[in-house]
Structure formats: C-alpha cells, structure tokens
Coordinates of C-alpha atoms and ligand atoms in Angstrom, one line a residue:
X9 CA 26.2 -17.6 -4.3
X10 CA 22.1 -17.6 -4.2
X11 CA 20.8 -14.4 -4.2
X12 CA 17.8 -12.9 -4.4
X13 CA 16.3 -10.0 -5.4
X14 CA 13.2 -8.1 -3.9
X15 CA 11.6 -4.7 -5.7
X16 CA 8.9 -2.4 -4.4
X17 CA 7.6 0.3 -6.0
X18 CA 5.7 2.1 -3.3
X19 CA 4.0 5.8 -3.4
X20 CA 6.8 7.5 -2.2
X21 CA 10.0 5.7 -3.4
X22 CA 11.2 2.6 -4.9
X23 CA 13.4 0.4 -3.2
X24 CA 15.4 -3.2 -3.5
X25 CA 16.5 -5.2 -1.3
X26 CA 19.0 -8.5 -1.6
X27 CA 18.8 -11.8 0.3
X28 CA 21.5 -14.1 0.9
X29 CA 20.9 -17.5 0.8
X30 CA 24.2 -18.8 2.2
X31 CA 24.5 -16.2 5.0
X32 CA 21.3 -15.6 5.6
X33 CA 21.6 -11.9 5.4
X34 CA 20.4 -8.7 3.5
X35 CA 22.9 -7.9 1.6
X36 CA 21.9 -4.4 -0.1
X37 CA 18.9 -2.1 0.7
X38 CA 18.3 1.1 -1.3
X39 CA 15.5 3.3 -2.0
X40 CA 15.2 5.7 -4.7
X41 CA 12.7 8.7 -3.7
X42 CA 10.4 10.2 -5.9
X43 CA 10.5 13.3 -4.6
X44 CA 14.0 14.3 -4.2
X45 CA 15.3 12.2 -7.1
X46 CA 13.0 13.0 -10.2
X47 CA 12.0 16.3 -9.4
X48 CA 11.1 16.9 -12.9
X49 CA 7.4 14.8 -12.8
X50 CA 6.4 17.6 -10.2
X51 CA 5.8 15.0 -7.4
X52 CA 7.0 15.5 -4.2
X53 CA 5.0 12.9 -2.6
X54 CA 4.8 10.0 -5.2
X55 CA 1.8 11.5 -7.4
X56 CA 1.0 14.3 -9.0
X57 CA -0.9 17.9 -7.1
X58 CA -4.5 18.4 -8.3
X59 CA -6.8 20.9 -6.6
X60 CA -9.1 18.1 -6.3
X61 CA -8.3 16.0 -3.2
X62 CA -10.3 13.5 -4.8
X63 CA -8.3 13.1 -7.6
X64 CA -4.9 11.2 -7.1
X65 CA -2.6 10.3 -10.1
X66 CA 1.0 9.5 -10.5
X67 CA 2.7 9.5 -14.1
X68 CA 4.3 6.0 -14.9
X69 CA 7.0 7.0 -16.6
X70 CA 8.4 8.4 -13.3
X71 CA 8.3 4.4 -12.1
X72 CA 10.4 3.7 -15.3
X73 CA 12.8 6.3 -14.6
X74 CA 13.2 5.3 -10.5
X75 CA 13.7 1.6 -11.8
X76 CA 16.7 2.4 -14.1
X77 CA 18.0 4.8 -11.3
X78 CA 17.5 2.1 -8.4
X79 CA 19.4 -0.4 -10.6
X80 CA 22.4 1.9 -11.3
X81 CA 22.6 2.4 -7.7
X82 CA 23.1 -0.9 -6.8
X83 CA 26.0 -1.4 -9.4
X84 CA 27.8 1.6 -8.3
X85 CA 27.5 0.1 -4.7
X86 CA 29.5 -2.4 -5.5
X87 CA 26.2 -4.7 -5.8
X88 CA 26.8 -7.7 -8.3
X89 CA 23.4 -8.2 -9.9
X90 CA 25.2 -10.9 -11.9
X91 CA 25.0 -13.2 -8.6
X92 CA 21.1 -12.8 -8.0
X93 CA 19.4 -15.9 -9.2
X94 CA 15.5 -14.4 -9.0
X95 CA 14.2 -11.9 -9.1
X96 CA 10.2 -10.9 -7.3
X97 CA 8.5 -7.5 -6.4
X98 CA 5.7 -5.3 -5.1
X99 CA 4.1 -2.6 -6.2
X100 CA 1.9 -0.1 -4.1
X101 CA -1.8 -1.6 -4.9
X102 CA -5.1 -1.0 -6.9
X103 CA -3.0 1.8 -8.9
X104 CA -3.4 1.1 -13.0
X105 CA -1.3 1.8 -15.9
X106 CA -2.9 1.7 -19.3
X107 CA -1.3 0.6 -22.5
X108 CA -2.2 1.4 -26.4
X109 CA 0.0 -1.4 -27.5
X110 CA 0.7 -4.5 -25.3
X111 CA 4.3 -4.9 -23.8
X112 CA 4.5 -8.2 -26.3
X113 CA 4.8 -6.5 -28.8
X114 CA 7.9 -4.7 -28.0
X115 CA 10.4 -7.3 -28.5
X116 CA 13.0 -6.1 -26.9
X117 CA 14.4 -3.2 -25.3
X118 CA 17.0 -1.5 -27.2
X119 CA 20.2 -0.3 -25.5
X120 CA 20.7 3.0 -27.1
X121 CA 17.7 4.7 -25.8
X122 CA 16.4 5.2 -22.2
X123 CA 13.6 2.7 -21.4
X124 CA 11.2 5.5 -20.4
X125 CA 11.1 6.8 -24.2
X126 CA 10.5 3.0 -24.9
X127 CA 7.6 2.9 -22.5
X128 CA 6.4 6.4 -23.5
X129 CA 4.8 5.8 -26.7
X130 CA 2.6 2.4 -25.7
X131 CA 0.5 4.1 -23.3
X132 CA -2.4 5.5 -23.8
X133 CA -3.3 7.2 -20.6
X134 CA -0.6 9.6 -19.6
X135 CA -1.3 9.2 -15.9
X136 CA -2.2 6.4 -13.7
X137 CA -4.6 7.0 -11.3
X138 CA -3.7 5.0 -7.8
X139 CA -5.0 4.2 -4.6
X140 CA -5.1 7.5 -2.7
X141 CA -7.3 8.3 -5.6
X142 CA -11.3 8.5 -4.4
X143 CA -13.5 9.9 -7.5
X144 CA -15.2 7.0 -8.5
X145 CA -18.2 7.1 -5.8
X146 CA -20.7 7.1 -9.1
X147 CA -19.1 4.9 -10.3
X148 CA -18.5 2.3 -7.5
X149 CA -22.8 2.5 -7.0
X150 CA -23.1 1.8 -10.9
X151 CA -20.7 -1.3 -11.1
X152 CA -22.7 -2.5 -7.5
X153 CA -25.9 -2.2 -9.2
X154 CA -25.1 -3.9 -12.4
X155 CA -23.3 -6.6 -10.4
X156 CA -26.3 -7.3 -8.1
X157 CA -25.9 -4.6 -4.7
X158 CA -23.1 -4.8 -2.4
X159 CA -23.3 -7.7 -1.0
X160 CA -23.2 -9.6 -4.0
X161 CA -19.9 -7.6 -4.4
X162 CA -18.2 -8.2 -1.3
X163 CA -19.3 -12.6 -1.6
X164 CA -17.6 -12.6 -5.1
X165 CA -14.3 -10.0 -4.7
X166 CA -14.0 -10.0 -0.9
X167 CA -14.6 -6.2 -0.6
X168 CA -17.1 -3.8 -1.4
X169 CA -17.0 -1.8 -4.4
X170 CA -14.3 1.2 -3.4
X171 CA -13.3 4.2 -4.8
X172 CA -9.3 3.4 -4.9
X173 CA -10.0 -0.3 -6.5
X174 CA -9.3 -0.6 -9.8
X175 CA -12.3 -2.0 -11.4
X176 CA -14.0 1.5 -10.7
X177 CA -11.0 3.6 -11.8
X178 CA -11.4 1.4 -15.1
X179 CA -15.3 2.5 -15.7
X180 CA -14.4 5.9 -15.2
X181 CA -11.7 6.2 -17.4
X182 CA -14.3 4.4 -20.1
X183 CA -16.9 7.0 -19.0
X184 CA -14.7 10.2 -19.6
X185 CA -12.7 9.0 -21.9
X186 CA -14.5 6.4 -24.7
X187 CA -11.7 7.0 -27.4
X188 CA -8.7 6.6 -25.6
X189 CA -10.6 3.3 -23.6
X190 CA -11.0 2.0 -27.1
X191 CA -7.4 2.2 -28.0
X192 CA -6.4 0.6 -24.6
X193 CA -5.5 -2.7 -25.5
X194 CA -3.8 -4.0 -22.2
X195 CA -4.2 -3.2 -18.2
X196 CA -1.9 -3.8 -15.7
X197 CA -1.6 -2.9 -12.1
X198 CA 1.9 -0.8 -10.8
X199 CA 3.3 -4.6 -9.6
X200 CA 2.6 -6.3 -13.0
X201 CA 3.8 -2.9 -14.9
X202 CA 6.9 -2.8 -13.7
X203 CA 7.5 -7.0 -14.0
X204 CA 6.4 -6.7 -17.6
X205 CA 9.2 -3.6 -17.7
X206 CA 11.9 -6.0 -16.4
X207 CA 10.9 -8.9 -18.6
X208 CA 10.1 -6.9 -21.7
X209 CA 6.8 -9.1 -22.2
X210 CA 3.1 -8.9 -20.7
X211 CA 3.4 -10.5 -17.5
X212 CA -0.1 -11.5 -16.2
X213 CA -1.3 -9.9 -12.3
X214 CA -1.2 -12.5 -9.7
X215 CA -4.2 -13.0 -7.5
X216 CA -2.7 -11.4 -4.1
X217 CA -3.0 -8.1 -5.9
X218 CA -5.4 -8.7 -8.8
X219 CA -7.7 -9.4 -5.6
X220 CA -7.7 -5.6 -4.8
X221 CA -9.6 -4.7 -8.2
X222 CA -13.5 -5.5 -7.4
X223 CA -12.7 -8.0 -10.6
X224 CA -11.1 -11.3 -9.0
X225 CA -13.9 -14.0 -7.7
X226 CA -12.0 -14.8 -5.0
X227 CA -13.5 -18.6 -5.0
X228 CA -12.5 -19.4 -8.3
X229 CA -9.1 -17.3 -8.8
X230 CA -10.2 -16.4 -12.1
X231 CA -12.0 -12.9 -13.0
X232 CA -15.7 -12.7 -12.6
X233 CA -17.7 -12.2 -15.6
X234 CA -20.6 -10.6 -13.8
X235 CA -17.8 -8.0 -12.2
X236 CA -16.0 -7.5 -15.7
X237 CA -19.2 -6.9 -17.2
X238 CA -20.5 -4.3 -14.4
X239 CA -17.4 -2.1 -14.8
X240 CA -17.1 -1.9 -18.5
X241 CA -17.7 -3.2 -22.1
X242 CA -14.7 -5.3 -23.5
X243 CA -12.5 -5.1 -20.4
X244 CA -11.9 -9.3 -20.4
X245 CA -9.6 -8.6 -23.4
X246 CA -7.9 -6.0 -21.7
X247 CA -6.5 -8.5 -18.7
X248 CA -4.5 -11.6 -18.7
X249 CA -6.0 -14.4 -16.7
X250 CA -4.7 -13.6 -12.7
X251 CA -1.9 -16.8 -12.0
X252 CA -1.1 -17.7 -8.5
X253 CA 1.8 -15.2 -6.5
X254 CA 4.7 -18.3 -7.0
X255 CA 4.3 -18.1 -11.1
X256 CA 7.2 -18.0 -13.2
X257 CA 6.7 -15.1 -15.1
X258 CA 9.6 -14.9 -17.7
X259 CA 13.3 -13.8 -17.3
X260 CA 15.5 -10.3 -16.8
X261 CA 15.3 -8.8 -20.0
X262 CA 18.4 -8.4 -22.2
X263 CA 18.2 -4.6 -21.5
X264 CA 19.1 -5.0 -17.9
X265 CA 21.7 -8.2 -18.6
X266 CA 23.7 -5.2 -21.1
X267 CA 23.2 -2.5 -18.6
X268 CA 23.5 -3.4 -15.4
X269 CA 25.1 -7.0 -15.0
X270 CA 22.3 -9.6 -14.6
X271 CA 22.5 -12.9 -15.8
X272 CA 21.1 -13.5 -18.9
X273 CA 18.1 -16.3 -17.8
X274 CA 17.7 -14.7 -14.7
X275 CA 13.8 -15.8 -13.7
X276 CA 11.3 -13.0 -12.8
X277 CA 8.5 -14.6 -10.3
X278 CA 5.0 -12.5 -10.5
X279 CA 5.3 -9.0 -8.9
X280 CA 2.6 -8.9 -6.2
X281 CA 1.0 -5.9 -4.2
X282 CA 2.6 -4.4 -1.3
X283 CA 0.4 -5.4 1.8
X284 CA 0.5 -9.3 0.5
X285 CA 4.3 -9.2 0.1
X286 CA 4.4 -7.6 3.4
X287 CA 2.6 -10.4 4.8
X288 CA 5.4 -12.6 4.0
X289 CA 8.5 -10.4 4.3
X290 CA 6.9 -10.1 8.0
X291 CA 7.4 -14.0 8.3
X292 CA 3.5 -14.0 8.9
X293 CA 2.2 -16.0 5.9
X294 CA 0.6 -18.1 8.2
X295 CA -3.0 -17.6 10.0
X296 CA -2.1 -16.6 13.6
X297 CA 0.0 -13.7 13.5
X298 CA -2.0 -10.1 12.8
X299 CA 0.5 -7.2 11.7
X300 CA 0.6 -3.5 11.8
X301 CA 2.4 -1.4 8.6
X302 CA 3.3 2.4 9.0
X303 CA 3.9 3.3 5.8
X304 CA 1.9 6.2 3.1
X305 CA -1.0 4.6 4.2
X306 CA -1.3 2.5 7.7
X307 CA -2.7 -1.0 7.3
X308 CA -3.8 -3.6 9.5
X309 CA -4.0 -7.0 7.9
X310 CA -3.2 -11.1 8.9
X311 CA -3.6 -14.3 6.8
X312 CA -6.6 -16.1 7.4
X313 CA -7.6 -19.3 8.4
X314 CA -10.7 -19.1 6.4
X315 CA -12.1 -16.0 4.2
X316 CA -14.1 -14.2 6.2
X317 CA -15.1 -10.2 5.2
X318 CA -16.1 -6.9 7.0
X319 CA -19.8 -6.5 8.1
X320 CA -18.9 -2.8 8.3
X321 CA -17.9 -2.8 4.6
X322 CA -14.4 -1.2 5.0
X323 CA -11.8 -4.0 5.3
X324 CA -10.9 -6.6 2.5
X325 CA -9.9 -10.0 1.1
X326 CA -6.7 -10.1 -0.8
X327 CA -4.7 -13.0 -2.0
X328 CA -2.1 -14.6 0.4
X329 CA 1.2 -15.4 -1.9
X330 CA 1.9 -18.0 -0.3
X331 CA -1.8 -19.7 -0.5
X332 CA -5.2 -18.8 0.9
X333 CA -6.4 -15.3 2.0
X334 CA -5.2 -12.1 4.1
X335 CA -7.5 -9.7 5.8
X336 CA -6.3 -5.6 5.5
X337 CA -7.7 -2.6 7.0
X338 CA -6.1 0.5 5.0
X339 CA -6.2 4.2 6.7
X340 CA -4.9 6.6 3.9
X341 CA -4.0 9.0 6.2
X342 CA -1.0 6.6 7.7
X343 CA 2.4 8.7 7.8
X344 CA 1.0 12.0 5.7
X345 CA -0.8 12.6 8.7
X346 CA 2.1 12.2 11.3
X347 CA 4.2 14.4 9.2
X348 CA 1.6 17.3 8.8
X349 CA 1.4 17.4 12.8
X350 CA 5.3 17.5 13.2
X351 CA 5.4 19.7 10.1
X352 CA 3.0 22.5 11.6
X353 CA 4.1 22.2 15.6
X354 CA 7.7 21.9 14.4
X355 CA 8.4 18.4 15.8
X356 CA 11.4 16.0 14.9
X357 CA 10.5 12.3 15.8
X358 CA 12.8 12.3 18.8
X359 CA 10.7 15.4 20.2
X360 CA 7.8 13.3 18.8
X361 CA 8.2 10.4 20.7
X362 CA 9.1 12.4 23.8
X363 CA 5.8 14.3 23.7
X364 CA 4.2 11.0 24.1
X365 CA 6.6 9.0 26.3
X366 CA 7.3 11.9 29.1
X367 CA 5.0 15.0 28.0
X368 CA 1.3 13.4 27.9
X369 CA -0.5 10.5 29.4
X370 CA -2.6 8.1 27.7
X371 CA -5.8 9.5 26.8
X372 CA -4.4 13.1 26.0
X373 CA -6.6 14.9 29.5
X374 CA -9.3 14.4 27.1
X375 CA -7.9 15.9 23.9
X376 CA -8.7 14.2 20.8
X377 CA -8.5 14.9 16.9
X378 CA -9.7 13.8 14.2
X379 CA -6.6 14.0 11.6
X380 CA -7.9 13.8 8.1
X381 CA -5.8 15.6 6.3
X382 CA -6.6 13.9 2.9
X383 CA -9.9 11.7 2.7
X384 CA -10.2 8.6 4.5
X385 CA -10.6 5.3 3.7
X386 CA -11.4 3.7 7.2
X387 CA -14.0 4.7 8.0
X388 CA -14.9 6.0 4.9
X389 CA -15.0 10.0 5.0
X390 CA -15.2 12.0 1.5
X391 CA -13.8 14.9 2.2
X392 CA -11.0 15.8 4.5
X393 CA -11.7 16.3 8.2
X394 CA -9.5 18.0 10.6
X395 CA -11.3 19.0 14.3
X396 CA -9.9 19.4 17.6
X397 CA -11.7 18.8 20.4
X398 CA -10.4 19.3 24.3
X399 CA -8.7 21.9 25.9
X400 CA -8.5 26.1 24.7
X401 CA -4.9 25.0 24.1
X402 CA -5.4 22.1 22.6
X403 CA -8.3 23.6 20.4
X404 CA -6.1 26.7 19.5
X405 CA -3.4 25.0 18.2
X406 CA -1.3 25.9 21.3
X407 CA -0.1 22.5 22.6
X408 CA 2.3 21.1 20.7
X409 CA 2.6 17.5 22.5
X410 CA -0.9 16.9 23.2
X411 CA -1.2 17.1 19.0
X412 CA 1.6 14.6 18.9
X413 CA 0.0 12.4 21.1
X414 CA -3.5 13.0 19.2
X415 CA -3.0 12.3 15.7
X416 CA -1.5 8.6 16.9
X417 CA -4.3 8.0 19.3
X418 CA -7.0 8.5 16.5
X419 CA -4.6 6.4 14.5
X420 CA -4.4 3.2 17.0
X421 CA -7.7 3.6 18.2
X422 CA -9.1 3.4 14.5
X423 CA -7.0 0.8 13.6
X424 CA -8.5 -1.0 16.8
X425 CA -12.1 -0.5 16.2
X426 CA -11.7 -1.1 12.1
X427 CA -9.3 -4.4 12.5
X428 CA -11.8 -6.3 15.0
X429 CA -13.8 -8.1 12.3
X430 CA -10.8 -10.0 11.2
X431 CA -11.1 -11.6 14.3
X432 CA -7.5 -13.4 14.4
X433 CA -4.8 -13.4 17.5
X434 CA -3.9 -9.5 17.9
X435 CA -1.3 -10.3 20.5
X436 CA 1.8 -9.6 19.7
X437 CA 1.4 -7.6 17.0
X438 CA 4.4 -7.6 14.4
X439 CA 4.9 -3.8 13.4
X440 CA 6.7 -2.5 10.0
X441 CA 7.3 0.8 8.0
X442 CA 9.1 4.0 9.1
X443 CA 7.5 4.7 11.7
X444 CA 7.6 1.3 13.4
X445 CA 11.0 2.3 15.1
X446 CA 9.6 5.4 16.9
X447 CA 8.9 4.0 20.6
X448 CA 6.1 6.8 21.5
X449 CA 4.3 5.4 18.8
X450 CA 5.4 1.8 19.6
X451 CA 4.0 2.9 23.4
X452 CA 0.6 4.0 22.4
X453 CA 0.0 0.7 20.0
X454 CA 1.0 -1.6 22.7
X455 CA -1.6 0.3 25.1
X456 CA -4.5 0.7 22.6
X457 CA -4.5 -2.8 21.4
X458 CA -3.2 -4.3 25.2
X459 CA -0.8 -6.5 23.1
X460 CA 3.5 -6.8 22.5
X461 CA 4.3 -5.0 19.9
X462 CA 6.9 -6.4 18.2
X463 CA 9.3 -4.8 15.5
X464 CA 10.9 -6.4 12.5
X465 CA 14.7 -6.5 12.7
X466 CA 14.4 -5.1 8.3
X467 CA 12.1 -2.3 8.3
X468 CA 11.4 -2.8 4.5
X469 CA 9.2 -5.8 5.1
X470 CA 7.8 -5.3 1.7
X471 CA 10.9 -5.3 -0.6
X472 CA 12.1 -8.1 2.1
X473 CA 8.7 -10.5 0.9
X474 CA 9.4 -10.0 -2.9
X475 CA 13.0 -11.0 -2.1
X476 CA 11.7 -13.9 -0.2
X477 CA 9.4 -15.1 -2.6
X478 CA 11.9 -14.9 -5.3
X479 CA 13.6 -17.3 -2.6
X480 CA 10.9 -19.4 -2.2
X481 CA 9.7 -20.1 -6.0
X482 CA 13.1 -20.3 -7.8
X483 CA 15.6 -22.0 -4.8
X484 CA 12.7 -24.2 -3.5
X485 CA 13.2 -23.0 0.3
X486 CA 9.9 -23.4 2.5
X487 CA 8.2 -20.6 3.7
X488 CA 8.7 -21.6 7.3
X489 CA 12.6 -21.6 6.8
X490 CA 12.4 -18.5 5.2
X491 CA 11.0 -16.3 8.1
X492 CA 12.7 -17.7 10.1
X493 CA 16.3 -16.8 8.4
X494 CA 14.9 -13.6 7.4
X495 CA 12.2 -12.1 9.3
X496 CA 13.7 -12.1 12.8
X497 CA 11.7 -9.7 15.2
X498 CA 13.4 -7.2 16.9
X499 CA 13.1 -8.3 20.7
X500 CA 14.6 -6.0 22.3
X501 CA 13.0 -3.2 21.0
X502 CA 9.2 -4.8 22.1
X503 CA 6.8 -2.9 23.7
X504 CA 4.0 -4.7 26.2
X505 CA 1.2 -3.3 27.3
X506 CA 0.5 -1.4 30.3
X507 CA -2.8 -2.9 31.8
X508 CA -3.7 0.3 33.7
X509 CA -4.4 2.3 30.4
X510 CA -7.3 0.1 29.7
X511 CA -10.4 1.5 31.0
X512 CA -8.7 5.1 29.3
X513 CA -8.5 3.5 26.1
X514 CA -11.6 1.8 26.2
X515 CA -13.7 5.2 27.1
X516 CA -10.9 7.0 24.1
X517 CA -12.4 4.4 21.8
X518 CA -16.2 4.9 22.2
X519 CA -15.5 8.9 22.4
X520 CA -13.8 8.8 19.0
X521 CA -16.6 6.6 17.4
X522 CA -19.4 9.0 18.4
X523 CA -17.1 11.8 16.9
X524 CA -16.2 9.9 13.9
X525 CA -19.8 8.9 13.7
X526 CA -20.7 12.9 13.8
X527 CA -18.1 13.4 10.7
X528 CA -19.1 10.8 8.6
X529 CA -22.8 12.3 9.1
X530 CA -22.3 15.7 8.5
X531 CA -19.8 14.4 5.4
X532 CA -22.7 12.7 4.0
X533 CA -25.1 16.0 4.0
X534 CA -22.4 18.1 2.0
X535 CA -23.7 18.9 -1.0
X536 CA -20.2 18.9 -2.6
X537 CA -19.9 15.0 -1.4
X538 CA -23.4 13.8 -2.7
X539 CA -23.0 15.7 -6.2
Ligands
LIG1503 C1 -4.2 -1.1 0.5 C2 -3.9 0.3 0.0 C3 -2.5 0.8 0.3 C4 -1.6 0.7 -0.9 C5 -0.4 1.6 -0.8 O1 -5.5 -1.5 0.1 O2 -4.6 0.9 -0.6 O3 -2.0 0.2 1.4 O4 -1.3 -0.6 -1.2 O5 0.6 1.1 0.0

C-alpha cells in the first residue's frame, strides 16, 4: 500500500490527511482544534488574548501537544501509520518559534516523557508571535531603511516590509528582548518547527514559506545579506540555508515509530506554509488557475508565469513548491469576521446563506460595511474598523440579512480590487476552506468576480498538498497526475455568474474604495496608530 501523509498546523486546529496511491482516495481526515481540545493554553481561537489587538501570539507547546493528540487519533481510528511511506506538511505562515538550544542537539526523543516537556526547556521565547500579529510598524520602517526603502525591499523578497512577516517580528524580539535574543541559537517557522519535532533534528525552512519572512532574495533562493543585516545583528547563524519545497528532510523519528506505529525510515519531505501547499492540494501548481481560500484569514493567490509584485504594496511573492512563484493577497479578517456577524445577529450558515440567496439582492439596497473586526492586512488598516453605512436599519443594527449579505460583499469586493495586480485568468476560480461550501457565499463570489466558482471535492486543500507532495517527492508521481487523482473540483456544486449584477458590482466596488479610502485616512491621523 503507498500512502501518504499530509499535516497542517493552521491557527485554529491541526489536521492530517491520508492519500492513497493505489485507490486514489483520502483515506483519513482529522482535525484536532485548539480551542475545544487544549483548553488549558487559554486559546480559544488558536493564540493567546492580549488587550492589545496588535499583539498576536500563540504558545508552541500547544502545537506539540495537538501533534501528539492528532496522531493518537488516527491510531484509535483504526488508521495504520505503519502503511504511510512519507510524510509532508504545512504550517500557518510567517509565525516563529525560537529555540535556546538547536533541535540537533536533542538526539532523540525519549518515550517515557511527553514530547511537550522535551520541547519545553529548548526554547527561549515562551510564545511565538504569528501572522495575525501587527506590532512591528517601527520596526518594518527601520529594516526598510537599513535595506535601502521599500522598493529595494519588495525587488529582493517579493513583498514589502510587513508587520506579520517574520523578519520584523525577529528585530523586535532583538529590540525588547537583547538577552533572551542572545541566547536564541536557532529560528524556525511553525512548518519547519513542527518537521524538526517529527524528525527529532533541525530541519531547514523551504523557500515557499521561508519567502514570507522579508529575508529570502527571491532570485537567488538563498537569504539576503543586506535583509539579514537590516533586521538584526547575528541572525544568519540563527537560520539554516532555505532548500527547495521537494527536499528530503530526514525520517519519522523513533518517538513516533514506538508510539504510534510508523515505520521506522519513514521519509519526512520539507514542511511548507499553508497558502503554497494550498496551491498544490488545489491541483493549481501551474500558472493559469487563480484560487480563493476561506479559511482564519481569506487569501487570494495563483502560480505565476513570471514574478511579478503589487504596485499597491499589499500582495506578495511566495515560493511555488512545485517550482517558480505564487502571488497571494491575505485579508485577516477571513472567517473571524463571518462568525462575529452570525454570532451577534444570531445566524447559523443555513440562515446565512438564505439571507443572501432569497432575503437580499446584490448590492445590499445600498448597505455596505466595513467589517474590521481585528486589523487588516489588505488594505492595510491599523486599528480595527467596523462602520455601517445605508439604511436606519441597517445602521442600527436592525437588519439581520442585509449584515449577512454585507460583511461578504466587502469580503469579495476587496478580494477583487486587492487580487487585480496578479493579473492571471480569474475565471473559474477554484474555492477552498470552510466556508467554500456555503452557496450564498459561493453566489456573491461568482457575481463579484463575473467568474465559475468552482469547489474542491476535499475541503482541506492544505493538509491535501502536504499529502501530495509527500506523494510527489518520495513515490516519484508528477504533479499533473497528482491533481488530477486528487484534486477533483466539485462540479456540481459550481456557481457562474449572473451577468446582470455587473454594473451593481462595479458601482459596489468604487463605493467601498472611497470608504475604505476614508478609513485608512482617518486610521493614519490616530495618534494611537502613528505612536
Ligand atoms: C498569508 C497569511 C495567512 C497565514 C494563515 O500571508 O498571513 O494566510 O498563512 O493561514
């Protein structure tokens, strides 16, 4: 039997998911949540509560914990991890984990103790901050000074200096804390912590994710000196050199052969981040097919035929596992968002969708929100921004499906406007996450973007790529034949486009720029924001 196994650690939960090569199936899909499961490190949501809404940070030993628990849940399943013959993963991006001693010096893992106390006493930063995190504005100007202004930036690493990345999350943590920087002797990202947990060694980041740190010069695949040196003193020593996505990486560790039923030898294949492993679970590795995830964050992203970055300074260049580049546009407030509107109008996703399939029309009568509930990545907006505008109902909190229909208007318009500059095919779109299987959201993507929508018949597409790249590097199967086996679109549950809501959309779009426009503005004047 070839199997393969596919790991995600994502900001909410962490699943697996197991291929078939013979059948051509998925054979197991599971997902530990954070919340409910491991209730004990006080996050509900995947990272920990701070007063600060700037300040985002999850403890790591909670991803040790939801590893073992994942794994045990497969066995008692009935799932034989003896049969999987590689093993790949994803890990929610930009997010970093910092280690006092380096995970080669552990050895191995011993049996008689819980791996989380094993892992406790090499960090040296309790928490990790990760990518819904945005304090680093000082020092994302500082690191695009030293490395020459912005553009500069953007022509080496693909993106703009940004709060979440991890290059700036590293120069803070060596500006407020200088003694526990100098003890850091090793830096990973979630996807190459949790490899390097599974192999027992350091396993170096690959260049899908390591391209989401403002540190990988994107031309040469190797970390930019000029970018290491902006963000902070000694911080080359601190990272393996980035490999390419398909690298061997090492084997299962003993640890997990004794405890849960792996073969010893089994080969672990670089842990990527989540939007590149997406890409390929999505059976869209190759330029020409744009896809939309609705996930913790909403993203927008496509392979490209050649690199090509945002004028606008919002989207990004990351690594394409299976060669080249991908283009992403991120919104952090993806599913948070939809939740805190059914939350506070008392919606369940069936009433949801029916609020925008039979309640509304497209364009809301003129109603429109701006639903940022935590603050935004794209566009950019510091602080969080919630404002109604329309109808005394609307505005009063009094119309329950026109707010339905308004937080995923903003959402698909946004994602229009912010996702033009990537400039590939946008029709059919290819559409992922939770949400992806809710047809009044299905509806008002098809009508914003006048394309098919198209979902996937897995909705895990990330856990599905790692999987498939395990696939792909270990049993030799090309990429081609592997989307095809395993990333079969959902026909029948495509929505097309209805050409009539056009002109609403259109007018929709260029109201919500001016108001977004307004926002960012009067963001920018807040004394809290420029301090
Ligand atoms: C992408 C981004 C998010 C995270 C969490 O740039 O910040 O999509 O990867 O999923």
């Amino acid at each position: 039997m070839a199997r393969f196994l596919g790991l995600d650690a994502s900001t909410q939960s962490f699943s697996a998911l197991v291929i078939d090569m013979d059948t051509g199936a998925v054979c197991a899909n599971h997902s530990v949540g954070f919340g409910e499961r491991l209730p004990q490190y006080h996050s509900p949501k995947g990272f920990l509560l701070n007063e600060d809404p700037r300040i985002r940070h999850s403890d790591p030993l909670m991803w040790v914990e939801a590893l073992e628990l994942l794994l045990a849940d497969l066995v008692k399943a009935g799932v034989d991890l003896g049969s999987v013959r590689g093993v790949s993963g994803a890990g929610q991006q930009h997010g970093s984990v910092y280690l006092a001693r380096s995970f080669d010096t552990v050895g191995a893992w011993s049996t008689d103790r819980p791996l989380r106390d094993q892992v406790a006493p090499l960090l040296s930063r309790r928490t990790s901050p990760i990518w819904m995190d945005s304090a680093t504005s000082a020092e994302c100007a500082e690191i695009a000074a030293a490395a020459g202004g912005d553009d500069r930036v953007v022509a080496v690493t693909g993106s703009r200096a940004i709060e979440r990345f991890t290059g700036p999350q590293i120069r803070k943590f060596y500006k407020d804390s200088p003694a526990d920087w100098a003890r850091t002797s090793e830096i990973h990202l979630v996807s190459s912590f949790v490899a390097s947990l599974l192999t027992a060694s350091s396993v170096p980041i690959d260049r899908g994710d390591g391209a989401g740190m403002n540190l990988l010069d994107l031309g040469s695949g190797s970390w930019s000196p000029a970018l290491l040196d902006a963000t902070a003193p000694g911080l080359q020593a601190k990272l393996r050199p980035p490999v390419p996505s398909t690298t061997r990486v090492g084997v299962v560790a003993d640890y997990f052969v004794k405890k849960y039923g792996f073969s010893p030898d089994t080969p672990v294949i670089a842990f990527t981040g989540d939007n590149p492993s997406s890409l390929v679970g999505m059976g869209a590795s190759r330029p020409g097919t744009a896809v939309i995830s609705l996930g913790t964050s909403d993203t927008v992203f496509a392979a490209m035929a050649a690199p090509r970055t945002d004028p606008r300074g919002y989207g990004h260049v990351f690594g394409n596992p299976a060669g080249g580049f991908m283009a992403l546009a991120c919104f952090s407030n993806g599913s948070l968002a939809r939740e805190e509107i059914a939350r506070r109008f008392g919606l369940d996703w069936d009433a949801f969708a029916d609020a925008i399939l039979t309640r509304t029309q497209p364009g809301n009568s003129g109603n429109l929100l701006l639903p940022y509930f935590v603050p935004e990545i794209t566009p950019r907006l510091p602080v969080p921004v919630v404002r109604w505008f329309g109808s005394d109902d609307f505005v009063s909190g009094r119309d329950p499906y026109a707010a339905a229909r308004a937080v995923v208007e903003t959402q698909a318009l946004s994602m229009r406007l912010h996702s033009r500059w990537i400039g590939e095919d946008m029709d059919p779109i290819l559409v992922t996450g939770g949400a992806s299987r809710n047809p009044g959201i299905l509806r008002i993507l098809a009508d914003v973007f006048q394309a098919t929508i198209v979902p996937l018949q897995v909705s895990n597409s990330s856990a599905l790529g790692a999987a498939v790249r395990a696939a792909q590097a270990v049993g030799g199967t090309s990429w081609d034949e592997l989307a095809r086996r395993f990333s079969a679109p959902a026909h029948h549950l495509a929505v097309g486009p209805n050409p009539a809501t056009r002109a609403v959309y259109d007018q929709a779009s260029r109201e919500l720029e001016h108001r977004l426009n307004e926002a960012l503005n009067e963001a920018l004047a807040n004394p809290f924001v420029k301090g």
